[in-house]
Coordinates of C-alpha atoms in Angstrom, one line a residue:
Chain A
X866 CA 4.8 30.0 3.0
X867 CA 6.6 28.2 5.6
X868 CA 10.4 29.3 5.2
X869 CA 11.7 25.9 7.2
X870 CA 9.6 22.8 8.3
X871 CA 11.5 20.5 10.3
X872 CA 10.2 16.6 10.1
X873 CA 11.0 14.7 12.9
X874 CA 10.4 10.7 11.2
X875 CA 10.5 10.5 7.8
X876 CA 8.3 7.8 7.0
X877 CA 5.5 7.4 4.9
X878 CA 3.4 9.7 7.1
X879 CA 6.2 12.4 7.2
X880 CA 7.5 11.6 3.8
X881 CA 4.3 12.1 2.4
X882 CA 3.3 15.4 4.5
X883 CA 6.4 16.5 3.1
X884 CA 6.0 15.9 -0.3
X885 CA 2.2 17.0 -0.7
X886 CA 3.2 20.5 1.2
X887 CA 6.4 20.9 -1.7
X888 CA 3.9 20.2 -4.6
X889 CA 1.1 22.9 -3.0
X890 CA 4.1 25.0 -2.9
X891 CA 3.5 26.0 0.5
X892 CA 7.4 25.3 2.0
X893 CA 10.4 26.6 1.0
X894 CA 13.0 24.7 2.9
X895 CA 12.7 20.6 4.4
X896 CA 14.8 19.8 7.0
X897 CA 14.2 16.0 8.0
X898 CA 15.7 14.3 11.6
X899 CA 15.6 10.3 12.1
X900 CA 16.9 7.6 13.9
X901 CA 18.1 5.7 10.4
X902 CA 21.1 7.7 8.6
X903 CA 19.9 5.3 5.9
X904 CA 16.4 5.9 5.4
X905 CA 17.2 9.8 5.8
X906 CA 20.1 9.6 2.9
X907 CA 17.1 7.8 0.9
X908 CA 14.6 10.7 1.5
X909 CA 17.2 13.1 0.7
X910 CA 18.1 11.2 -2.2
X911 CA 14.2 11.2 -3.0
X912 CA 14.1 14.9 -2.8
X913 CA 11.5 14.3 0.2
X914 CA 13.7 17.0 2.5
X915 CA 16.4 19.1 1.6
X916 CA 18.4 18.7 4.4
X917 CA 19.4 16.2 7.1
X918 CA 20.2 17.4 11.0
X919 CA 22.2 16.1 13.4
X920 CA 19.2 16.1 16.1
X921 CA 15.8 17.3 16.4
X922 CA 17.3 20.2 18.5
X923 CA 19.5 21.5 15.7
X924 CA 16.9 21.1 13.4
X925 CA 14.4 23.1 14.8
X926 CA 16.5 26.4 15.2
X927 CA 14.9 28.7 12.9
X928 CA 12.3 26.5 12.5
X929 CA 8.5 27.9 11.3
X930 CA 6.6 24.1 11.9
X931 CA 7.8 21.0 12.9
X932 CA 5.6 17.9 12.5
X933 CA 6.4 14.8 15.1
X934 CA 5.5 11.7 12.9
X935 CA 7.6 9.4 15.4
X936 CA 5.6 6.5 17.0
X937 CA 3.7 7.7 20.0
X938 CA 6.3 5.7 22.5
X939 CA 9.4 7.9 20.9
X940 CA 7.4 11.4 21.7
X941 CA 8.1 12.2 25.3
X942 CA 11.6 12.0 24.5
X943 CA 11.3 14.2 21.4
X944 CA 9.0 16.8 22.8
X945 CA 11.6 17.2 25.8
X946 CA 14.2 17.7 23.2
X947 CA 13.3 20.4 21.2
X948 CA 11.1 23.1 23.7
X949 CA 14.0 24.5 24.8
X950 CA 14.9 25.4 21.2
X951 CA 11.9 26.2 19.6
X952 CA 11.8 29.9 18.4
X953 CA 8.8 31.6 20.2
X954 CA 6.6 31.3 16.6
X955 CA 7.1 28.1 15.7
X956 CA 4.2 25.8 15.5
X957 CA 4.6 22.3 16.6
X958 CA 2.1 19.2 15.7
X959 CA 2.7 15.7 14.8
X960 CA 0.7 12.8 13.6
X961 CA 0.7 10.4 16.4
X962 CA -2.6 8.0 16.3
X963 CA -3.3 8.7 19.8
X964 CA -3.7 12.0 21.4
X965 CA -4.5 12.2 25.6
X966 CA -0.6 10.6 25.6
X967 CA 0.9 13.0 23.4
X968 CA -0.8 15.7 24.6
X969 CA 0.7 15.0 28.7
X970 CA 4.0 14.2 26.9
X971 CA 3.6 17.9 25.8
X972 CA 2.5 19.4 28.7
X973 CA 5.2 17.8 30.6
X974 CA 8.0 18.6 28.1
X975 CA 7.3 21.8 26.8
X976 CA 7.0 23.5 30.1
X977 CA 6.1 27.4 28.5
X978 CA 5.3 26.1 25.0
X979 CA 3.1 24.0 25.6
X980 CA 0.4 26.2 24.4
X981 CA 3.0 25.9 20.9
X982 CA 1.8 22.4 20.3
X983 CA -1.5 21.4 18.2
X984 CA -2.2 18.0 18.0
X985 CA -2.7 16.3 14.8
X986 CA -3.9 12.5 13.7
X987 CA -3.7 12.2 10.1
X988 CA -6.3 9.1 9.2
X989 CA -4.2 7.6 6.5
X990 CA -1.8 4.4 7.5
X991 CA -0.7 1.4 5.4
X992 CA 1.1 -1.8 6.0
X993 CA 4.1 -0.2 4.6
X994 CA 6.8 1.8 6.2
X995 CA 9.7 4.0 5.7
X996 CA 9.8 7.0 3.2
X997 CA 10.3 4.5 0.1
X998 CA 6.4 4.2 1.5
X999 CA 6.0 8.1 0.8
X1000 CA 3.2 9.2 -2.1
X1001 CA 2.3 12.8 -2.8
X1002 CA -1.3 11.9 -2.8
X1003 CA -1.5 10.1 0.8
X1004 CA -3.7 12.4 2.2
X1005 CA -5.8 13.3 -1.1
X1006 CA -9.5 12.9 0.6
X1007 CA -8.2 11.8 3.4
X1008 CA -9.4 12.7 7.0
X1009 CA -6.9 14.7 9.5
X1010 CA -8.0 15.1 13.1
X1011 CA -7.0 17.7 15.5
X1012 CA -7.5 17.9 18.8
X1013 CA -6.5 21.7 19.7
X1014 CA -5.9 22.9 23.6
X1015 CA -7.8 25.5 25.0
X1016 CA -4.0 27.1 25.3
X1017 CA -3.1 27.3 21.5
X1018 CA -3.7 30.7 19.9
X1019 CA -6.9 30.1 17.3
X1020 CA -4.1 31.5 14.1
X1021 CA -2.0 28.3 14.8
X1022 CA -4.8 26.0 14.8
X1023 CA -6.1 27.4 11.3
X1024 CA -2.8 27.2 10.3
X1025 CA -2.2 23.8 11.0
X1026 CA -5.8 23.2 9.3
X1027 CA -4.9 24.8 6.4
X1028 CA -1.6 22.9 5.8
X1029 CA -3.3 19.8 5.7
X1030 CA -6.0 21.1 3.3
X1031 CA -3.4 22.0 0.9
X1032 CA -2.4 17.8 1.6
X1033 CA -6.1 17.3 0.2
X1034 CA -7.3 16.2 3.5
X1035 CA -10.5 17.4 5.2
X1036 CA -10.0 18.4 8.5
X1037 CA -12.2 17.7 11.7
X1038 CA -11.5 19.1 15.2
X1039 CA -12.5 17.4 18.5
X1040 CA -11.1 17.0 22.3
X1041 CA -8.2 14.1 22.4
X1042 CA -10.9 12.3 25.4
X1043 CA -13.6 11.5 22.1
X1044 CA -10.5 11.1 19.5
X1045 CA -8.9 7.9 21.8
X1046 CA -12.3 6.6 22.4
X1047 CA -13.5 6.9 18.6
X1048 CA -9.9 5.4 17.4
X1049 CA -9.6 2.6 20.1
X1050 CA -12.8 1.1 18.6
X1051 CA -12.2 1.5 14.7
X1052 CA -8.6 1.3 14.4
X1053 CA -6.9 0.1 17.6
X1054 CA -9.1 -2.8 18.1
X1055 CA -9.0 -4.1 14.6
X1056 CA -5.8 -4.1 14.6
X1057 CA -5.4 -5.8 18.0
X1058 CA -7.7 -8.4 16.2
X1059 CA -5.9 -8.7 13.1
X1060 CA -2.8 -9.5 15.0
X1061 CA -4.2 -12.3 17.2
X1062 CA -6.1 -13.7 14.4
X1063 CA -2.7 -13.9 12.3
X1064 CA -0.9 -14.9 15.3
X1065 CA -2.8 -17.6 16.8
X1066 CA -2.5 -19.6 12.9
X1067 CA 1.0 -18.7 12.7
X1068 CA 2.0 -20.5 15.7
X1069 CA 0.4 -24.1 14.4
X1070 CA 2.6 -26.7 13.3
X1071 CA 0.0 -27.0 10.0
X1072 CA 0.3 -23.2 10.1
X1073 CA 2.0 -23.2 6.5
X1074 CA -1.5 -25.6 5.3
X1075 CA -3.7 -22.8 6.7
X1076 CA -2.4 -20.2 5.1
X1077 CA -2.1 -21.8 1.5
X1078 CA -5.9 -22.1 1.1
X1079 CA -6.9 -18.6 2.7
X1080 CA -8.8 -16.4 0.0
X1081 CA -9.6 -12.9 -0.5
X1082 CA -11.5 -12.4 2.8
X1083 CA -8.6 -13.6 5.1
X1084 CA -6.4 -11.5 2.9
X1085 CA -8.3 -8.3 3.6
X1086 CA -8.8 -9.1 7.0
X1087 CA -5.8 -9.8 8.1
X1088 CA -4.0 -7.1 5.6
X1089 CA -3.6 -4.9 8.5
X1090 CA -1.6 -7.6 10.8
X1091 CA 1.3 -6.8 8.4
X1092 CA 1.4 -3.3 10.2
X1093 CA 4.6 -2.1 12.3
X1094 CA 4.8 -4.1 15.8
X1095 CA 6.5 -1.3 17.4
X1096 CA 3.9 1.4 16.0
X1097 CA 1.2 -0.7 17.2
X1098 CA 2.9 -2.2 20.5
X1099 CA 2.8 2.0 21.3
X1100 CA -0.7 3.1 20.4
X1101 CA -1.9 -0.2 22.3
X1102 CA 0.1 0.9 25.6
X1103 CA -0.5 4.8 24.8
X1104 CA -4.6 4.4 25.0
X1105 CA -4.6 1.5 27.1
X1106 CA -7.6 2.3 28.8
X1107 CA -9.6 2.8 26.0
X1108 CA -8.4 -0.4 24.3
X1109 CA -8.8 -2.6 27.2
X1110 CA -12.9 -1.4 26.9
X1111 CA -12.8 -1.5 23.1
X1112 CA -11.1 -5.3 23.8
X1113 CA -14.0 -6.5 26.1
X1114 CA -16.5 -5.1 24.1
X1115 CA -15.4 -7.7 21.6
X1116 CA -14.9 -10.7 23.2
X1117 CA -18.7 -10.4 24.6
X1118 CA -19.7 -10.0 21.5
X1119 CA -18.0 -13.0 20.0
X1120 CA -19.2 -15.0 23.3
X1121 CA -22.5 -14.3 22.6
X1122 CA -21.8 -15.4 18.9
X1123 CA -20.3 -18.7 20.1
X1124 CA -22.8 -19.3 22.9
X1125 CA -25.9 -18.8 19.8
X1126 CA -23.5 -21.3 17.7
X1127 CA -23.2 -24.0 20.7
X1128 CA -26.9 -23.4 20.5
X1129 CA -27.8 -24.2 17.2
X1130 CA -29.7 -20.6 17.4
X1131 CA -30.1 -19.5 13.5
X1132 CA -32.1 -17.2 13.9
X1133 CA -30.0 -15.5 16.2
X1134 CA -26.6 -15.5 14.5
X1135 CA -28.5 -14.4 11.4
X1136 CA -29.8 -11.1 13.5
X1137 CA -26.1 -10.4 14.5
X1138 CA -25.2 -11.1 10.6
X1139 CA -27.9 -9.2 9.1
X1140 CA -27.4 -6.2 11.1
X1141 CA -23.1 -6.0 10.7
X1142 CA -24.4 -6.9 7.3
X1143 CA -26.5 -4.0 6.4
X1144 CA -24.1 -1.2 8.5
X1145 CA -21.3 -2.5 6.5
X1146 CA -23.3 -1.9 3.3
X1147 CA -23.8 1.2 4.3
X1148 CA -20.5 3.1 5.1
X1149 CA -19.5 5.0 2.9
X1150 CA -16.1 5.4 3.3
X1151 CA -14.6 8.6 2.9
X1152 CA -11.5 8.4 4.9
X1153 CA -10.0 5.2 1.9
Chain B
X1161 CA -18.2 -30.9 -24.3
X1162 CA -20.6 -30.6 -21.6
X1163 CA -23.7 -31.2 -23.6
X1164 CA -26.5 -30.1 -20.9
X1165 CA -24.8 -28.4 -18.1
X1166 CA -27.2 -27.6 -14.9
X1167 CA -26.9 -25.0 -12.7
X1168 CA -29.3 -24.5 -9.5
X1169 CA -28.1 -21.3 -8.1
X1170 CA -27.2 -18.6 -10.9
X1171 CA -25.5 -16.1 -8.3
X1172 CA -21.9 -15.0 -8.2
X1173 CA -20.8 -18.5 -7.4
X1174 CA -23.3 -20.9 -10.2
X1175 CA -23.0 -17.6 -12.7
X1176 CA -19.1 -17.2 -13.3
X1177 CA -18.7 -21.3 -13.0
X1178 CA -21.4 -20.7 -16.6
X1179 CA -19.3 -17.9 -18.1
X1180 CA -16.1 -19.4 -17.9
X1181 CA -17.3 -22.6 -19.1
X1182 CA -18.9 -21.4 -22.2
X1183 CA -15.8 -19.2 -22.8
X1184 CA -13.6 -22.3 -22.6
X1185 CA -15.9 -23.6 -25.3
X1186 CA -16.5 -26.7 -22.8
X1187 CA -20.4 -26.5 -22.9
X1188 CA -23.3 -27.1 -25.3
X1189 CA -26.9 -25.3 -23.5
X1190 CA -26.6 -24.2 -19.7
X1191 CA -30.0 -24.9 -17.9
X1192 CA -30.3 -22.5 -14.5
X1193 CA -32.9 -22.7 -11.5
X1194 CA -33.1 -20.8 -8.8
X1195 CA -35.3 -19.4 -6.5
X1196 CA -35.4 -15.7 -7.6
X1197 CA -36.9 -15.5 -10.9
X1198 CA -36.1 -12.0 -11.7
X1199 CA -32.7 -13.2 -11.0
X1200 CA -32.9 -16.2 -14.1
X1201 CA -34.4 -13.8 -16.2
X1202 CA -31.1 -11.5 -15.9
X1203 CA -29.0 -14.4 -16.1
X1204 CA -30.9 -15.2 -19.3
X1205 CA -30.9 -11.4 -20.6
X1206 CA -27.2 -11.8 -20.2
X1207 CA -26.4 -14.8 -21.4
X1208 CA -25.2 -16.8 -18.5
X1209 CA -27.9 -19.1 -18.8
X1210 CA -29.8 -20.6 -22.0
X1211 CA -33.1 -21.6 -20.6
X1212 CA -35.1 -21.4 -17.3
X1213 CA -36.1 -24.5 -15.8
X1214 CA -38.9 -24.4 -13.8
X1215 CA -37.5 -27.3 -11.2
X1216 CA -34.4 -29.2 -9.8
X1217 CA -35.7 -32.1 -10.9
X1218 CA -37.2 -31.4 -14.7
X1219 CA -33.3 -29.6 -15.1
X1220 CA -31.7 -32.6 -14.6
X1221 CA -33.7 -35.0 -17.0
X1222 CA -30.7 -35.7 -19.8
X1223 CA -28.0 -33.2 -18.1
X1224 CA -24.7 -34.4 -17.8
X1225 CA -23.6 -32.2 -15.4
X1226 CA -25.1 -30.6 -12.4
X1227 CA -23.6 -27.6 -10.5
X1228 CA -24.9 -27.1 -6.8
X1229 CA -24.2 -23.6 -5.7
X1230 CA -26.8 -22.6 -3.5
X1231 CA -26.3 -22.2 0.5
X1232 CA -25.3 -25.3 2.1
X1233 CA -28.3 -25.0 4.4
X1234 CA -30.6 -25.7 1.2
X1235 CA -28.5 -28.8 -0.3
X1236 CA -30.0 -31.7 1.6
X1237 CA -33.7 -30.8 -0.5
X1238 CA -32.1 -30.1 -3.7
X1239 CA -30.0 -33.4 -3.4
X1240 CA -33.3 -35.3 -2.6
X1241 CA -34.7 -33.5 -5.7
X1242 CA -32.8 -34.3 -8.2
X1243 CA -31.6 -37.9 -6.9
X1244 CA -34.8 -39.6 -8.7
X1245 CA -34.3 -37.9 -12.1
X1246 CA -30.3 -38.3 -12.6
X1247 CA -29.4 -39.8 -15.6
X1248 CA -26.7 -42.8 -14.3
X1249 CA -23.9 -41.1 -16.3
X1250 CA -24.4 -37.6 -14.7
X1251 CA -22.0 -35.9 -12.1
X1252 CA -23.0 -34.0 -9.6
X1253 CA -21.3 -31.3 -8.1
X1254 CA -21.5 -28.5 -5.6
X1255 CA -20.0 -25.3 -4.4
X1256 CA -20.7 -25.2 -1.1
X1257 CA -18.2 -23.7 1.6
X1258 CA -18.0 -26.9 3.9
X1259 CA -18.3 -30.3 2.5
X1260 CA -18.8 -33.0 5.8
X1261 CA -22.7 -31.9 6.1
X1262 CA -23.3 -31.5 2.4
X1263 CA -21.5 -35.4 1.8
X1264 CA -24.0 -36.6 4.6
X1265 CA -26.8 -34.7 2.8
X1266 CA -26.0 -36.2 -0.5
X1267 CA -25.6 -39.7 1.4
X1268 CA -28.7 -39.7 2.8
X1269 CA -30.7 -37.9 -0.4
X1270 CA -29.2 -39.5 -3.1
X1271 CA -29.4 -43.2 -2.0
X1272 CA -27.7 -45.4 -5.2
X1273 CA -26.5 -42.2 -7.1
X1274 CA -24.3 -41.0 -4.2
X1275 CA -21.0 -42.3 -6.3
X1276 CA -22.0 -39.9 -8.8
X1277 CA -21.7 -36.7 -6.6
X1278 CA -18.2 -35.4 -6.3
X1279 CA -18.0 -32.6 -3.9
X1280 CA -15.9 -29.4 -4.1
X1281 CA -15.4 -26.0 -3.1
X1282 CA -14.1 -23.1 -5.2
X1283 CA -12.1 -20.7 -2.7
X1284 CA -13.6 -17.3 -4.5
X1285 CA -15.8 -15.4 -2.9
X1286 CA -17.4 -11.8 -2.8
X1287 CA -19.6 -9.4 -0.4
X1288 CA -21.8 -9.5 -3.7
X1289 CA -24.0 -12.1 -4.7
X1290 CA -26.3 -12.4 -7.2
X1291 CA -26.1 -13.0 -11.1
X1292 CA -25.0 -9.1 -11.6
X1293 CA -21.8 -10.1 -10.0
X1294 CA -21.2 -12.8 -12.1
X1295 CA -17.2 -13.0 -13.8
X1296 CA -16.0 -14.8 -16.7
X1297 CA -12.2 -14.2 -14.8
X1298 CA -13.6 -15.1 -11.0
X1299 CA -11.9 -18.3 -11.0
X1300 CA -8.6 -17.4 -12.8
X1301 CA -6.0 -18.1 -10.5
X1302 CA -7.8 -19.1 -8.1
X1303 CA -8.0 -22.3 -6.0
X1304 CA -10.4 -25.3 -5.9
X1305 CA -11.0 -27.9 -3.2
X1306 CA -12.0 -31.3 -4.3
X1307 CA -13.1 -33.4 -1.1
X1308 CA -13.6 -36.7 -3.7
X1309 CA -15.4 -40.0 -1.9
X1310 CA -14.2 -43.4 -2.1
X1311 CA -17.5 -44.4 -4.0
X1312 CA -16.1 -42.1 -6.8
X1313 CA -14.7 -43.4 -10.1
X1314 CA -11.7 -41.6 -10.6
X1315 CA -12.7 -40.1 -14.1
X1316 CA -15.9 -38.7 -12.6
X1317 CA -12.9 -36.9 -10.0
X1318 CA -10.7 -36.2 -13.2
X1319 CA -13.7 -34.5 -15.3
X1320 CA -15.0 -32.4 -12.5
X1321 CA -11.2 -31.2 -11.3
X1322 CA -10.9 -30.8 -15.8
X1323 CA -13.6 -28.5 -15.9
X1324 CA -12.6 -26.4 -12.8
X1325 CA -9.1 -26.2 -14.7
X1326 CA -10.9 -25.0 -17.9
X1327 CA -12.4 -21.6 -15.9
X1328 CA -8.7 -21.4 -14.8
X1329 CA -8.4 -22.7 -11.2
X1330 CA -5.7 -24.6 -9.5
X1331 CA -7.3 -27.8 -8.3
X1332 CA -6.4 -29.9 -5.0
X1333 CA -7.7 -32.6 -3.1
X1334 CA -8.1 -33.7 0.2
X1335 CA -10.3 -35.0 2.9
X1336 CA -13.6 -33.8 4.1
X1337 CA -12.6 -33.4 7.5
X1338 CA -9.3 -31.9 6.8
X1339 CA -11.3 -29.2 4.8
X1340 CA -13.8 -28.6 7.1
X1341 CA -11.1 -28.3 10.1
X1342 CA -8.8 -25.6 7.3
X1343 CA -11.6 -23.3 6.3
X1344 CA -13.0 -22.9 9.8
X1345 CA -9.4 -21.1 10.6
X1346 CA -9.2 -19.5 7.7
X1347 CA -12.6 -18.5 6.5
X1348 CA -15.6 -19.0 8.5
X1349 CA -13.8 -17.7 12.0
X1350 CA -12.8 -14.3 10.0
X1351 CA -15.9 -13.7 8.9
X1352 CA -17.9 -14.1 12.2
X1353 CA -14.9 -12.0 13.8
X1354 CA -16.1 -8.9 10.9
X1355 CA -19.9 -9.8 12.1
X1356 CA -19.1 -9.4 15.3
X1357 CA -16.8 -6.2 15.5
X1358 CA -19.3 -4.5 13.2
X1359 CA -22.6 -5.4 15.2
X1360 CA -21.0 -4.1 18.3
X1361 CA -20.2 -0.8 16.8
X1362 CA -23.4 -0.8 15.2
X1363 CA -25.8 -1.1 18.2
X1364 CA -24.5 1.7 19.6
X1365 CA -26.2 4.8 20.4
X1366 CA -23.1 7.1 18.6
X1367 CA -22.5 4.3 15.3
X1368 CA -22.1 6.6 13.2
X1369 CA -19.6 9.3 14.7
X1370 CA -17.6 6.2 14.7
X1371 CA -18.1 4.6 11.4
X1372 CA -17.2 8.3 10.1
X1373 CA -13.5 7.9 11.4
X1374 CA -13.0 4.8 9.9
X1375 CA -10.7 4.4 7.5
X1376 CA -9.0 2.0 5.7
X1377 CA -8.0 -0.5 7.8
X1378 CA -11.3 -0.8 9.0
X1379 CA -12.6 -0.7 5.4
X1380 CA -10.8 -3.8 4.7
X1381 CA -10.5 -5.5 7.9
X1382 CA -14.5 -5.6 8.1
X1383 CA -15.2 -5.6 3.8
X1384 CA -16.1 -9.6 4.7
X1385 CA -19.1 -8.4 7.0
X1386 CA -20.8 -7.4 3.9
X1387 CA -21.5 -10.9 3.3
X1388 CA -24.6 -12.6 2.8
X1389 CA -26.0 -13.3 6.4
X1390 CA -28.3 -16.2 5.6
X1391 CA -25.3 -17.9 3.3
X1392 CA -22.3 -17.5 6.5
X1393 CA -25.5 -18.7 9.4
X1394 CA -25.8 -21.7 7.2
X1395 CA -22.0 -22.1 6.7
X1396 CA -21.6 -21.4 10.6
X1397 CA -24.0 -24.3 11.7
X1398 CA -22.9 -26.7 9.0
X1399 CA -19.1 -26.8 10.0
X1400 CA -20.5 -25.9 14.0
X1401 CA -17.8 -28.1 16.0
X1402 CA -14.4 -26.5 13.8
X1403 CA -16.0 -23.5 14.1
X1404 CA -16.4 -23.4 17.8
X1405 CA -13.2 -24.8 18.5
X1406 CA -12.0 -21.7 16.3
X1407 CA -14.0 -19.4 18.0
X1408 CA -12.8 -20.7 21.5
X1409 CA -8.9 -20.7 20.1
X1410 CA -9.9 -16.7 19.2
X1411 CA -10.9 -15.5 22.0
X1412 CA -8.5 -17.3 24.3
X1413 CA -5.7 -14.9 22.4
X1414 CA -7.5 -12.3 22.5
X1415 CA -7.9 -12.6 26.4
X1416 CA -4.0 -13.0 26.1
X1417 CA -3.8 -10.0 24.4
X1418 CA -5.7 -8.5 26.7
X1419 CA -4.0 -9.2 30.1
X1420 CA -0.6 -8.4 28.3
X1421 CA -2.3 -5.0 27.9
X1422 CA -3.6 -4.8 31.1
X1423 CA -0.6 -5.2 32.7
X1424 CA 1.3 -2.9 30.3
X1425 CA 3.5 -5.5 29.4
X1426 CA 4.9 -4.1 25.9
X1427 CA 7.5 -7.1 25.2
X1428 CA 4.8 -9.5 25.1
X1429 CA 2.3 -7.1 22.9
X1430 CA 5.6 -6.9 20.8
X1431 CA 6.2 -10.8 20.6
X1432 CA 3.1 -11.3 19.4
X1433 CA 2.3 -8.3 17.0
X1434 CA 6.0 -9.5 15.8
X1435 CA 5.2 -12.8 14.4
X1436 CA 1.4 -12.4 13.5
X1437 CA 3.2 -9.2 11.3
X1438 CA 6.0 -11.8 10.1
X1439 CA 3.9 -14.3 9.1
X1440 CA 1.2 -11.9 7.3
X1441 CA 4.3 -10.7 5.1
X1442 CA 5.8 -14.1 4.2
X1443 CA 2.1 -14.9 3.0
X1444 CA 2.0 -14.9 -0.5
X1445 CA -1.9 -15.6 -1.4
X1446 CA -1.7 -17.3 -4.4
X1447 CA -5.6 -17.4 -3.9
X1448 CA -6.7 -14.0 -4.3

């Protein structure tokens, strides 16, 4: 039983952390910390947390876990907050959706307790924001990676793991190197693509005549251009590296497409189709 | 009342344009032909279709109306078919996804009867195909593109936009050209972008590590890369020049994207993510 979790960004990822560790009965006290007095009234309101704080540092006094579930830009600044008030036992993780950043955010901030910190990356986003975004069932099958240092104690890592189980989620461990490259390719770079796609319609003068005929497909496609600009501006700039590669990757690949098209080659775009076409067919997705 | 309706292609497309019409009461005895004949023997089994032709051109003998809705890479032979065997009061219409190469197929096949084909396009697709994914609802609230010709008498226009109307579609109208140039932006360029992001994952060595930490915006950002191959090469080297000069807009942002990122410039990531996230918001898809 955790006595008092501190949530630092009570959104739909925190919210909903929150909410699924209240109905597993696993927490006994919420303590929620944000940078909108509005949208923390609402979760309190909500019955999402217990109890608003001041500032992350008040908040974690006493504190057993505190879960980060700020956009990756905000953590450095967090992180540096709350080390030098974090009781010696208290875990911290957080949610961020990339991990090499957040884990030298740590390392510089936490100075001692460092080895305190397991990092988390719940695989469960939506276009929506904010903890009116919040659902008790968020992470029901979802996937929840951690990427654990070789400093933190094995006990906090299962304990960590076994929080998010009682979420729902299954729980896979890897080093944050594998995690950035995994998630630049299938979640930073569709977004990226999503985004440009949108954007590069959007700012036509017949923009409004595109968008009136666009179907189902460009609806799914482009659901995830909806997502939060800041969030995304973050993990973008947080796993640059990895992007940029992810980004070239692509833009061969639709060069080659548009060099087979200039080229009247059918039988090579239909390769290219047949084979997205079959992998897609394929998946299985168990992280939706 | 549609006495002898005709369709050549009983897949998701030919299938649900059946359904709804005998639903609306708006049809007498649906003839199908198709390629597949364990696929008109299902559409028989369940009732799409009354009887099994075993050509085009024996269908059309006394049919008042002819439905097209096979891949637009197999119109021109269908058109030339049929042309000889058209009774002189019988429309002609298709399905097809772009509508300049299929008018200059039925120009060129149909010689005198070309007044009597009045092209279209119903904006409702799926990654399924085939008469098992055939709807009586597919078209309910959804839109249809009539691309009419100046050879047309407006009543053959009227009856065909009527009909559409009966299976419960919004019907509009406009120019070939202006079609082609619209669904390149909004259709054929997403779907090539979903080839193309899920080929490149695929061909590599560790495919399915990644696929297994996708979730679900990658689920529904690439859901259109489940689609037919042979139907989107076709579509892709029918409407070739809009979709290159799509293609080649693409890319261009993406390279935008991509030196913003490189240079770590976060307020132009922002701009950008910003209005493509505005504009995906303020969409309200009336189409899907």
């Amino acid at each position: 039983m955790i006595e008092r979790l501190v949530i630092v960004g009570v959104g739909l990822i925190g919210g909903s952390f929150a909410l699924a560790l209240r109905q597993a009965g696993q927490v006994r006290h919420i303590v929620g910390v944000g940078r909108s007095q509005a949208n923390l009234r609402a979760a309190l309101q909500q019955g999402v947390i217990d109890e608003v704080a001041g500032s992350a540092a008040a908040a974690v006094r006493g504190a057993d876990l505190v879960l980060l579930a700020v956009p990756v830009g905000a953590m450095p600044a967090v992180l540096r907050e709350i080390a030098p008030h974090l009781p010696a036992d208290c875990i911290v993780t957080d949610a961020g959706s990339t991990k090499q950043d957040v884990v030298a955010a740590a390392k510089a901030g936490m100075a001692d307790k460092f080895k305190q910190f397991v990092p988390g990356h719940p695989i469960a986003g939506a276009e929506n924001s904010g903890v009116a975004a919040a659902r008790v069932d968020l992470y029901q099958g979802r996937q929840v990676v951690l990427t654990p240092l070789a400093e933190n104690a094995p006990a906090m890592v299962e304990r960590v793991a076994a929080l998010w189980q009682a979420c729902g989620a299954e729980v896979a461990r890897m080093n944050a190197e594998a995690h950035d490259r995994i998630f630049a390719a299938v979640s930073h770079l569709p977004h990226l693509a999503a985004f440009g796609l949108v954007d590069d319609l959007a700012g036509r003068p017949e923009a409004d005549t595109y968008f009136r005929y666009a179907g189902s497909g460009f609806r799914d496609f482009t659901r995830i251009a909806g997502s939060h600009p800041e969030m995304w501006r973050d993990i973008a700039l947080a796993n640059r590296e990895a992007v940029l590669a992810e980004l070239e990757a692509y833009i061969a690949e639709l060069e080659q497409i548009r060099g087979l098209l200039a080229r009247g080659d059918a039988a090579g775009l239909e390769a290219i189709f047949q084979r997205a076409s079959r992998a897609r067919k394929n998946w299985n997705p168990n992280a939706s």
